[in-house]
Amino acid sequence: GLSAKMSVHIEKQFFVSVDGGLQWELMPSLGHDERGYCAKIDGMLTDQRSFEYTVLKDAALEPAEDEEEVAPPPRAEDDGDADDAGDEEKPPKSRLRKIGELTRVAFLIECIDRETAVVPRGSYVLTATETVEKNMTFEGLSREQAGSLRNYMHFRRSETLDAKSLLDQEHLSKSLDFLDSLVEDVPPGC
């Protein structure tokens, strides 16, 4: 059977052009907090590398700090101007978080890759040290195998393997069946 504590790591790198295709740089890697904030941003990309989105800070996404949070200074008393009565109150800058356009692009690429990167079963193997390597003996799928979804796997860390019963895991090969099969996909809304 398969170990429920497997820590499979599949390393991928993505690049972004800095000048229209002549020079490239590595996309930034994202932290848990950046993924959470990017997931909260709606709307189109701006195509402006220096653009920054502003989102409200979320305590659940912020890294733990040893220091206590300092309360914002009290606001000045309202001087009674009628013009200010309809203005919405803006949160203090200390409660806002900036997310750059490039960070958001990296997040969207990561999301698309997570859902769409697919490899044939057996083209990658899990070694005894739990590293993922290209299977040098893989020669491709037969015509019959190529027509079956069960022979294609998501090229990402498994999201369903731990949920399988021991009976279901019994017939799986640890070195080949460490990824999620496309057969198990259920489209959202179904």
PDB file of C-alpha atoms in Angstrom:
ATOM      1  CA  GLY A   1       0.000   0.000   0.000  1.00  0.00           C
ATOM      2  CA  LEU A   2       0.908   3.659  -0.057  1.00  0.00           C
ATOM      3  CA  SER A   3       2.054   5.699   2.903  1.00  0.00           C
ATOM      4  CA  ALA A   4      -0.453   8.321   3.964  1.00  0.00           C
ATOM      5  CA  LYS A   5       2.452  10.531   5.075  1.00  0.00           C
ATOM      6  CA  MET A   6       4.137  10.784   1.667  1.00  0.00           C
ATOM      7  CA  SER A   7       5.677  14.199   1.077  1.00  0.00           C
ATOM      8  CA  VAL A   8       6.027  14.172  -2.695  1.00  0.00           C
ATOM      9  CA  HIS A   9       7.585  17.333  -4.056  1.00  0.00           C
ATOM     10  CA  ILE A  10       7.294  18.144  -7.733  1.00  0.00           C
ATOM     11  CA  GLU A  11       9.467  21.116  -8.600  1.00  0.00           C
ATOM     12  CA  LYS A  12       8.451  23.297 -11.517  1.00  0.00           C
ATOM     13  CA  GLN A  13       9.866  26.595 -12.674  1.00  0.00           C
ATOM     14  CA  PHE A  14       8.131  29.269 -14.712  1.00  0.00           C
ATOM     15  CA  PHE A  15       9.691  32.254 -16.412  1.00  0.00           C
ATOM     16  CA  VAL A  16       8.441  35.698 -17.417  1.00  0.00           C
ATOM     17  CA  SER A  17       9.743  37.923 -20.179  1.00  0.00           C
ATOM     18  CA  VAL A  18      11.069  41.278 -19.033  1.00  0.00           C
ATOM     19  CA  ASP A  19      11.367  42.846 -22.499  1.00  0.00           C
ATOM     20  CA  GLY A  20       8.940  41.219 -24.915  1.00  0.00           C
ATOM     21  CA  GLY A  21      10.695  37.888 -25.285  1.00  0.00           C
ATOM     22  CA  LEU A  22      14.443  38.494 -25.426  1.00  0.00           C
ATOM     23  CA  GLN A  23      15.264  38.333 -21.727  1.00  0.00           C
ATOM     24  CA  TRP A  24      13.585  36.111 -19.171  1.00  0.00           C
ATOM     25  CA  GLU A  25      13.582  35.883 -15.400  1.00  0.00           C
ATOM     26  CA  LEU A  26      12.287  33.320 -12.954  1.00  0.00           C
ATOM     27  CA  MET A  27       8.719  33.891 -11.741  1.00  0.00           C
ATOM     28  CA  PRO A  28       8.571  34.648  -8.022  1.00  0.00           C
ATOM     29  CA  SER A  29       7.783  31.737  -5.728  1.00  0.00           C
ATOM     30  CA  LEU A  30       4.702  32.327  -3.608  1.00  0.00           C
ATOM     31  CA  GLY A  31       4.147  31.985   0.100  1.00  0.00           C
ATOM     32  CA  HIS A  32       0.908  30.740   1.666  1.00  0.00           C
ATOM     33  CA  ASP A  33      -0.126  34.300   2.537  1.00  0.00           C
ATOM     34  CA  GLU A  34       0.417  35.565  -1.026  1.00  0.00           C
ATOM     35  CA  ARG A  35      -1.676  32.711  -2.444  1.00  0.00           C
ATOM     36  CA  GLY A  36      -4.491  33.588  -0.044  1.00  0.00           C
ATOM     37  CA  TYR A  37      -4.434  37.283  -0.897  1.00  0.00           C
ATOM     38  CA  CYS A  38      -4.214  36.659  -4.651  1.00  0.00           C
ATOM     39  CA  ALA A  39      -7.258  34.368  -4.419  1.00  0.00           C
ATOM     40  CA  LYS A  40      -9.242  37.341  -3.074  1.00  0.00           C
ATOM     41  CA  ILE A  41      -8.481  39.600  -6.060  1.00  0.00           C
ATOM     42  CA  ASP A  42     -11.096  39.713  -8.807  1.00  0.00           C
ATOM     43  CA  GLY A  43     -10.884  41.314 -12.211  1.00  0.00           C
ATOM     44  CA  MET A  44      -8.577  41.460 -15.159  1.00  0.00           C
ATOM     45  CA  LEU A  45      -4.811  41.802 -15.089  1.00  0.00           C
ATOM     46  CA  THR A  46      -3.527  45.300 -15.875  1.00  0.00           C
ATOM     47  CA  ASP A  47      -0.496  44.367 -18.041  1.00  0.00           C
ATOM     48  CA  GLN A  48       1.512  46.847 -15.974  1.00  0.00           C
ATOM     49  CA  ARG A  49       4.354  45.097 -14.192  1.00  0.00           C
ATOM     50  CA  SER A  50       4.617  47.804 -11.511  1.00  0.00           C
ATOM     51  CA  PHE A  51       0.883  47.822 -10.675  1.00  0.00           C
ATOM     52  CA  GLU A  52      -0.021  46.894  -7.088  1.00  0.00           C
ATOM     53  CA  TYR A  53      -3.392  45.609  -5.909  1.00  0.00           C
ATOM     54  CA  THR A  54      -4.571  46.655  -2.461  1.00  0.00           C
ATOM     55  CA  VAL A  55      -6.362  44.090  -0.297  1.00  0.00           C
ATOM     56  CA  LEU A  56      -7.440  44.082   3.330  1.00  0.00           C
ATOM     57  CA  LYS A  57      -5.108  42.162   5.597  1.00  0.00           C
ATOM     58  CA  ASP A  58      -6.446  38.869   6.890  1.00  0.00           C
ATOM     59  CA  ALA A  59      -5.140  37.630  10.257  1.00  0.00           C
ATOM     60  CA  ALA A  60      -5.475  34.026   9.083  1.00  0.00           C
ATOM     61  CA  LEU A  61      -3.068  34.692   6.206  1.00  0.00           C
ATOM     62  CA  GLU A  62      -0.483  36.798   7.996  1.00  0.00           C
ATOM     63  CA  PRO A  63       2.598  35.083   9.431  1.00  0.00           C
ATOM     64  CA  ALA A  64       2.589  34.902  13.232  1.00  0.00           C
ATOM     65  CA  GLU A  65       4.482  37.706  14.903  1.00  0.00           C
ATOM     66  CA  ASP A  66       5.952  37.772  18.374  1.00  0.00           C
ATOM     67  CA  GLU A  67       5.024  41.423  18.784  1.00  0.00           C
ATOM     68  CA  GLU A  68       1.565  42.562  19.724  1.00  0.00           C
ATOM     69  CA  GLU A  69      -0.239  44.533  17.043  1.00  0.00           C
ATOM     70  CA  VAL A  70      -0.120  48.231  17.710  1.00  0.00           C
ATOM     71  CA  ALA A  71      -3.517  49.905  17.570  1.00  0.00           C
ATOM     72  CA  PRO A  72      -3.830  52.664  14.979  1.00  0.00           C
ATOM     73  CA  PRO A  73      -3.711  56.206  16.379  1.00  0.00           C
ATOM     74  CA  PRO A  74      -7.099  57.719  17.183  1.00  0.00           C
ATOM     75  CA  ARG A  75      -8.692  59.711  14.392  1.00  0.00           C
ATOM     76  CA  ALA A  76      -9.111  63.443  14.639  1.00  0.00           C
ATOM     77  CA  GLU A  77     -12.574  64.582  15.698  1.00  0.00           C
ATOM     78  CA  ASP A  78     -14.984  65.366  12.892  1.00  0.00           C
ATOM     79  CA  ASP A  79     -15.188  69.104  12.328  1.00  0.00           C
ATOM     80  CA  GLY A  80     -18.803  68.814  11.226  1.00  0.00           C
ATOM     81  CA  ASP A  81     -18.339  69.381   7.479  1.00  0.00           C
ATOM     82  CA  ALA A  82     -21.431  68.194   5.669  1.00  0.00           C
ATOM     83  CA  ASP A  83     -19.334  67.250   2.620  1.00  0.00           C
ATOM     84  CA  ASP A  84     -17.679  64.401   4.536  1.00  0.00           C
ATOM     85  CA  ALA A  85     -20.968  62.832   5.630  1.00  0.00           C
ATOM     86  CA  GLY A  86     -21.311  60.638   2.514  1.00  0.00           C
ATOM     87  CA  ASP A  87     -17.683  59.496   2.342  1.00  0.00           C
ATOM     88  CA  GLU A  88     -17.006  55.865   3.135  1.00  0.00           C
ATOM     89  CA  GLU A  89     -14.527  55.307   5.890  1.00  0.00           C
ATOM     90  CA  LYS A  90     -11.243  53.899   4.523  1.00  0.00           C
ATOM     91  CA  PRO A  91      -9.307  51.337   6.549  1.00  0.00           C
ATOM     92  CA  PRO A  92      -5.983  52.521   7.976  1.00  0.00           C
ATOM     93  CA  LYS A  93      -2.929  51.739   5.836  1.00  0.00           C
ATOM     94  CA  SER A  94      -1.693  49.292   8.483  1.00  0.00           C
ATOM     95  CA  ARG A  95      -4.685  47.066   7.644  1.00  0.00           C
ATOM     96  CA  LEU A  96      -3.919  47.005   3.911  1.00  0.00           C
ATOM     97  CA  ARG A  97      -1.638  44.674   1.989  1.00  0.00           C
ATOM     98  CA  LYS A  98      -0.094  45.338  -1.418  1.00  0.00           C
ATOM     99  CA  ILE A  99       0.143  42.537  -3.972  1.00  0.00           C
ATOM    100  CA  GLY A 100       2.141  43.157  -7.139  1.00  0.00           C
ATOM    101  CA  GLU A 101       0.949  42.328 -10.649  1.00  0.00           C
ATOM    102  CA  LEU A 102       3.784  39.822 -11.137  1.00  0.00           C
ATOM    103  CA  THR A 103       2.835  38.013  -7.919  1.00  0.00           C
ATOM    104  CA  ARG A 104      -0.748  37.745  -9.151  1.00  0.00           C
ATOM    105  CA  VAL A 105       0.407  36.451 -12.552  1.00  0.00           C
ATOM    106  CA  ALA A 106       2.545  33.807 -10.777  1.00  0.00           C
ATOM    107  CA  PHE A 107      -0.518  32.799  -8.712  1.00  0.00           C
ATOM    108  CA  LEU A 108      -2.753  32.473 -11.780  1.00  0.00           C
ATOM    109  CA  ILE A 109      -0.140  30.388 -13.605  1.00  0.00           C
ATOM    110  CA  GLU A 110       0.190  28.161 -10.535  1.00  0.00           C
ATOM    111  CA  CYS A 111      -3.616  27.673 -10.432  1.00  0.00           C
ATOM    112  CA  ILE A 112      -3.869  26.872 -14.138  1.00  0.00           C
ATOM    113  CA  ASP A 113      -0.916  24.482 -13.927  1.00  0.00           C
ATOM    114  CA  ARG A 114      -2.411  22.736 -10.880  1.00  0.00           C
ATOM    115  CA  GLU A 115      -5.597  21.966 -12.812  1.00  0.00           C
ATOM    116  CA  THR A 116      -4.210  21.242 -16.262  1.00  0.00           C
ATOM    117  CA  ALA A 117      -0.696  19.718 -16.094  1.00  0.00           C
ATOM    118  CA  VAL A 118      -1.146  16.070 -17.083  1.00  0.00           C
ATOM    119  CA  VAL A 119       1.333  13.245 -17.701  1.00  0.00           C
ATOM    120  CA  PRO A 120       0.856   9.651 -18.845  1.00  0.00           C
ATOM    121  CA  ARG A 121       0.834   7.057 -16.039  1.00  0.00           C
ATOM    122  CA  GLY A 122       4.333   5.627 -15.688  1.00  0.00           C
ATOM    123  CA  SER A 123       6.190   8.530 -17.319  1.00  0.00           C
ATOM    124  CA  TYR A 124       7.376   9.637 -13.869  1.00  0.00           C
ATOM    125  CA  VAL A 125       8.289   7.461 -10.905  1.00  0.00           C
ATOM    126  CA  LEU A 126       8.543   8.010  -7.179  1.00  0.00           C
ATOM    127  CA  THR A 127      11.926   6.862  -5.897  1.00  0.00           C
ATOM    128  CA  ALA A 128      12.654   5.293  -2.504  1.00  0.00           C
ATOM    129  CA  THR A 129      13.755   8.738  -1.273  1.00  0.00           C
ATOM    130  CA  GLU A 130      10.353  10.137  -2.340  1.00  0.00           C
ATOM    131  CA  THR A 131      11.707  12.239  -5.166  1.00  0.00           C
ATOM    132  CA  VAL A 132       9.901  12.391  -8.493  1.00  0.00           C
ATOM    133  CA  GLU A 133      12.016  11.507 -11.511  1.00  0.00           C
ATOM    134  CA  LYS A 134      11.415  10.991 -15.199  1.00  0.00           C
ATOM    135  CA  ASN A 135      11.030   7.255 -15.910  1.00  0.00           C
ATOM    136  CA  MET A 136      13.867   6.481 -18.305  1.00  0.00           C
ATOM    137  CA  THR A 137      12.261   3.154 -19.310  1.00  0.00           C
ATOM    138  CA  PHE A 138       8.893   4.702 -20.262  1.00  0.00           C
ATOM    139  CA  GLU A 139       8.271   4.263 -23.991  1.00  0.00           C
ATOM    140  CA  GLY A 140       4.800   5.782 -24.176  1.00  0.00           C
ATOM    141  CA  LEU A 141       1.277   4.424 -24.024  1.00  0.00           C
ATOM    142  CA  SER A 142      -0.176   1.930 -26.460  1.00  0.00           C
ATOM    143  CA  ARG A 143      -3.055   3.097 -28.661  1.00  0.00           C
ATOM    144  CA  GLU A 144      -5.527   1.328 -26.370  1.00  0.00           C
ATOM    145  CA  GLN A 145      -3.975   2.768 -23.190  1.00  0.00           C
ATOM    146  CA  ALA A 146      -3.888   6.271 -24.683  1.00  0.00           C
ATOM    147  CA  GLY A 147      -7.688   6.197 -25.043  1.00  0.00           C
ATOM    148  CA  SER A 148      -8.326   5.711 -21.310  1.00  0.00           C
ATOM    149  CA  LEU A 149      -8.397   8.521 -18.731  1.00  0.00           C
ATOM    150  CA  ARG A 150      -7.107   6.135 -16.056  1.00  0.00           C
ATOM    151  CA  ASN A 151      -3.710   6.269 -17.786  1.00  0.00           C
ATOM    152  CA  TYR A 152      -3.290  10.022 -17.293  1.00  0.00           C
ATOM    153  CA  MET A 153      -2.288  11.683 -14.033  1.00  0.00           C
ATOM    154  CA  HIS A 154      -2.254  15.248 -12.725  1.00  0.00           C
ATOM    155  CA  PHE A 155       1.369  16.376 -12.484  1.00  0.00           C
ATOM    156  CA  ARG A 156       1.042  17.811  -8.968  1.00  0.00           C
ATOM    157  CA  ARG A 157       1.144  16.577  -5.397  1.00  0.00           C
ATOM    158  CA  SER A 158      -1.746  14.166  -4.835  1.00  0.00           C
ATOM    159  CA  GLU A 159      -4.871  15.722  -3.386  1.00  0.00           C
ATOM    160  CA  THR A 160      -6.961  12.535  -3.148  1.00  0.00           C
ATOM    161  CA  LEU A 161      -4.530   9.758  -2.212  1.00  0.00           C
ATOM    162  CA  ASP A 162      -4.904  10.246   1.553  1.00  0.00           C
ATOM    163  CA  ALA A 163      -8.691  10.045   1.232  1.00  0.00           C
ATOM    164  CA  LYS A 164      -8.591   6.580  -0.376  1.00  0.00           C
ATOM    165  CA  SER A 165      -9.383   3.602   1.789  1.00  0.00           C
ATOM    166  CA  LEU A 166      -6.718   0.999   2.480  1.00  0.00           C
ATOM    167  CA  LEU A 167      -8.670  -1.401   0.259  1.00  0.00           C
ATOM    168  CA  ASP A 168      -8.481   1.080  -2.639  1.00  0.00           C
ATOM    169  CA  GLN A 169      -4.756   1.664  -2.012  1.00  0.00           C
ATOM    170  CA  GLU A 170      -3.964  -2.056  -1.908  1.00  0.00           C
ATOM    171  CA  HIS A 171      -3.843  -2.452  -5.708  1.00  0.00           C
ATOM    172  CA  LEU A 172      -1.821   0.730  -6.316  1.00  0.00           C
ATOM    173  CA  SER A 173       1.900   0.800  -7.040  1.00  0.00           C
ATOM    174  CA  LYS A 174       3.756   3.216  -4.759  1.00  0.00           C
ATOM    175  CA  SER A 175       6.276   4.070  -7.456  1.00  0.00           C
ATOM    176  CA  LEU A 176       3.681   4.714 -10.203  1.00  0.00           C
ATOM    177  CA  ASP A 177       0.391   5.691  -8.511  1.00  0.00           C
ATOM    178  CA  PHE A 178       1.539   8.613  -6.366  1.00  0.00           C
ATOM    179  CA  LEU A 179      -0.337  11.185  -8.495  1.00  0.00           C
ATOM    180  CA  ASP A 180      -4.100  11.752  -8.905  1.00  0.00           C
ATOM    181  CA  SER A 181      -5.716  10.000 -11.852  1.00  0.00           C
ATOM    182  CA  LEU A 182      -7.919  12.034 -14.195  1.00  0.00           C
ATOM    183  CA  VAL A 183     -10.639   9.428 -13.660  1.00  0.00           C
ATOM    184  CA  GLU A 184     -11.135  10.867 -10.166  1.00  0.00           C
ATOM    185  CA  ASP A 185     -11.765  14.441 -11.400  1.00  0.00           C
ATOM    186  CA  VAL A 186     -15.180  15.897 -10.736  1.00  0.00           C
ATOM    187  CA  PRO A 187     -15.722  19.229 -12.485  1.00  0.00           C
ATOM    188  CA  PRO A 188     -16.850  22.042 -10.161  1.00  0.00           C
ATOM    189  CA  GLY A 189     -20.628  22.379  -9.960  1.00  0.00           C
ATOM    190  CA  CYS A 190     -21.371  18.708 -10.619  1.00  0.00           C
TER     191      CYS A 190
END
